[in-house]
Amino acid sequence: MANDALAHYGIKGMKWGVRRTAAQLGHKVRPGLGKRSRASPKKSKSAKPDASSSPKKSVRELSDAELRDAISRLELEKRYKELSRSASPQKTSEGKKFVQDVLKKSGDNIATQFVTYAMGTLVNKL
C-alpha cells in the first residue's frame, strides 16, 4: 500500500499567530537592515527625492510662495469635500436608521410621560 498522505505538524514550540524572527529561525541577520529595507527595492542615488520623503519644514521656514501654495491646496481640498457632500447625500445604513428610529420613538415616549407626570402633579397640587 502506497503512503500518499502528506502530514505537517508545524514547528516544535511554535504558537498560532506568533511570528519568529530571523535570528530565532537561525538565519544570518545583517546589522542595519530592517524589515522595510529588505522588502523594498533599492533606489538609485541619482533619483530625485520626492516631497513626502523630505523632512517637513515649519511654517516659519516656508517661503511666501510655498505657504501660498499650501494654503490654496488646503482650501481646494476643503471646497471639494463640501461640494462632494452636498452633491451626493450620505447613505445611512439600515442599522443606523433603525437605531435612530428607536431613539426617536423612545425619546418621544419619555417626553410624553414626563409632561403627563408634571401636569398630573400640578393638577393635584391645585
C-alpha positions as a LaTeX table, in Angstrom:
\begin{tabular}{lrrr}
\hline
Residue & $x$ (\AA) & $y$ (\AA) & $z$ (\AA) \\
\hline
Met1 & 0.00 & 0.00 & 0.00 \\
Ala2 & 1.44 & 3.37 & $-1.03$ \\
Asn3 & 1.54 & 6.17 & 1.51 \\
Asp4 & 0.19 & 9.19 & $-0.42$ \\
Ala5 & $-0.72$ & 11.22 & 2.65 \\
Leu6 & 1.07 & 14.47 & 3.42 \\
Ala7 & 1.35 & 15.34 & 7.09 \\
His8 & 2.72 & 18.52 & 8.63 \\
Tyr9 & 2.81 & 19.06 & 12.34 \\
Gly10 & 4.36 & 22.52 & 12.40 \\
Ile11 & 7.46 & 23.66 & 14.22 \\
Lys12 & 8.01 & 22.46 & 17.76 \\
Gly13 & 7.16 & 25.20 & 20.24 \\
Met14 & 5.53 & 27.40 & 17.61 \\
Lys15 & 2.32 & 29.16 & 18.62 \\
Trp16 & $-0.52$ & 30.08 & 16.29 \\
Gly17 & $-0.32$ & 33.67 & 15.10 \\
Val18 & 3.16 & 34.27 & 16.55 \\
Arg19 & 5.92 & 35.01 & 14.07 \\
Arg20 & 9.51 & 34.12 & 14.73 \\
Thr21 & 12.36 & 36.49 & 13.99 \\
Ala22 & 15.14 & 35.64 & 11.56 \\
Ala23 & 17.52 & 35.14 & 14.49 \\
Gln24 & 15.13 & 32.62 & 16.08 \\
Leu25 & 14.93 & 30.74 & 12.81 \\
Gly26 & 18.73 & 30.57 & 12.63 \\
His27 & 19.16 & 32.91 & 9.68 \\
Lys28 & 22.06 & 35.32 & 9.48 \\
Val29 & 20.90 & 38.84 & 10.16 \\
Arg30 & 22.85 & 41.73 & 8.69 \\
Pro31 & 23.01 & 44.73 & 11.01 \\
Gly32 & 21.25 & 47.89 & 9.91 \\
Leu33 & 18.63 & 46.21 & 7.74 \\
Gly34 & 15.08 & 46.35 & 8.96 \\
Lys35 & 12.01 & 44.67 & 7.51 \\
Arg36 & 11.19 & 47.58 & 5.23 \\
Ser37 & 14.64 & 47.98 & 3.74 \\
Arg38 & 14.84 & 44.28 & 2.80 \\
Ala39 & 11.38 & 44.25 & 1.24 \\
Ser40 & 11.66 & 47.45 & $-0.77$ \\
Pro41 & 13.70 & 47.60 & $-3.96$ \\
Lys42 & 16.95 & 49.54 & $-3.86$ \\
Lys43 & 16.77 & 53.09 & $-5.13$ \\
Ser44 & 19.49 & 54.67 & $-7.17$ \\
Lys45 & 21.42 & 57.54 & $-5.63$ \\
Ser46 & 20.71 & 59.75 & $-8.64$ \\
Ala47 & 16.95 & 59.54 & $-8.11$ \\
Lys48 & 15.41 & 62.84 & $-7.06$ \\
Pro49 & 13.82 & 62.60 & $-3.58$ \\
Asp50 & 10.11 & 63.29 & $-3.59$ \\
Ala51 & 8.37 & 65.80 & $-1.35$ \\
Ser52 & 6.98 & 63.15 & 1.00 \\
Ser53 & 10.43 & 61.80 & 1.90 \\
Ser54 & 11.96 & 65.19 & 2.67 \\
Pro55 & 11.58 & 66.45 & 6.23 \\
Lys56 & 8.70 & 68.86 & 6.71 \\
Lys57 & 9.55 & 72.49 & 7.18 \\
Ser58 & 7.99 & 74.52 & 9.93 \\
Val59 & 5.70 & 77.36 & 8.96 \\
Arg60 & 8.43 & 79.91 & 9.70 \\
Glu61 & 10.84 & 78.16 & 7.33 \\
Leu62 & 8.41 & 78.20 & 4.38 \\
Ser63 & 8.76 & 80.88 & 1.76 \\
Asp64 & 5.77 & 83.06 & 0.90 \\
Ala65 & 5.17 & 81.17 & $-2.35$ \\
Glu66 & 5.32 & 77.77 & $-0.62$ \\
Leu67 & 2.93 & 78.99 & 2.07 \\
Arg68 & 0.50 & 80.36 & $-0.52$ \\
Asp69 & 0.61 & 77.05 & $-2.40$ \\
Ala70 & $-0.06$ & 75.08 & 0.79 \\
Ile71 & $-2.96$ & 77.32 & 1.79 \\
Ser72 & $-4.54$ & 77.21 & $-1.65$ \\
Arg73 & $-4.22$ & 73.42 & $-1.69$ \\
Leu74 & $-5.93$ & 73.10 & 1.70 \\
Glu75 & $-8.71$ & 75.48 & 0.64 \\
Leu76 & $-9.27$ & 73.50 & $-2.56$ \\
Glu77 & $-9.47$ & 70.22 & $-0.61$ \\
Lys78 & $-11.96$ & 71.78 & 1.83 \\
Arg79 & $-14.15$ & 73.07 & $-1.01$ \\
Tyr80 & $-14.00$ & 69.69 & $-2.73$ \\
Lys81 & $-15.16$ & 67.91 & 0.43 \\
Glu82 & $-18.04$ & 70.37 & 0.89 \\
Leu83 & $-19.13$ & 70.06 & $-2.73$ \\
Ser84 & $-18.91$ & 66.28 & $-2.78$ \\
Arg85 & $-21.00$ & 66.06 & 0.39 \\
Ser86 & $-23.72$ & 68.34 & $-0.96$ \\
Ala87 & $-23.78$ & 66.68 & $-4.40$ \\
Ser88 & $-24.37$ & 63.17 & $-3.11$ \\
Pro89 & $-26.43$ & 62.74 & 0.05 \\
Gln90 & $-24.87$ & 60.48 & 2.62 \\
Lys91 & $-26.29$ & 56.99 & 2.58 \\
Thr92 & $-27.12$ & 55.73 & 6.04 \\
Ser93 & $-27.04$ & 52.05 & 6.76 \\
Glu94 & $-30.13$ & 50.11 & 7.74 \\
Gly95 & $-28.74$ & 49.57 & 11.24 \\
Lys96 & $-28.13$ & 53.26 & 11.77 \\
Lys97 & $-31.65$ & 54.09 & 10.54 \\
Phe98 & $-33.09$ & 51.51 & 12.93 \\
Val99 & $-31.16$ & 52.87 & 15.91 \\
Gln100 & $-32.14$ & 56.46 & 15.07 \\
Asp101 & $-35.80$ & 55.42 & 14.80 \\
Val102 & $-35.72$ & 53.57 & 18.14 \\
Leu103 & $-34.03$ & 56.51 & 19.88 \\
Lys104 & $-36.52$ & 58.98 & 18.42 \\
Lys105 & $-39.52$ & 56.89 & 19.49 \\
Ser106 & $-38.14$ & 56.26 & 22.99 \\
Gly107 & $-37.30$ & 59.97 & 23.37 \\
Asp108 & $-40.83$ & 60.92 & 22.35 \\
Asn109 & $-42.25$ & 58.36 & 24.79 \\
Ile110 & $-40.13$ & 59.62 & 27.68 \\
Ala111 & $-41.02$ & 63.25 & 26.93 \\
Thr112 & $-44.73$ & 62.39 & 26.84 \\
Gln113 & $-44.52$ & 60.51 & 30.15 \\
Phe114 & $-42.63$ & 63.38 & 31.78 \\
Val115 & $-45.13$ & 66.01 & 30.64 \\
Thr116 & $-48.04$ & 63.80 & 31.77 \\
Tyr117 & $-46.43$ & 63.31 & 35.20 \\
Ala118 & $-45.65$ & 67.03 & 35.59 \\
Met119 & $-49.19$ & 68.04 & 34.61 \\
Gly120 & $-50.68$ & 65.42 & 36.94 \\
Thr121 & $-48.67$ & 66.62 & 39.95 \\
Leu122 & $-49.52$ & 70.24 & 39.12 \\
Val123 & $-53.24$ & 69.43 & 38.95 \\
Asn124 & $-53.07$ & 67.50 & 42.23 \\
Lys125 & $-51.45$ & 70.45 & 44.00 \\
Leu126 & $-54.16$ & 72.82 & 42.79 \\
\hline
\end{tabular}
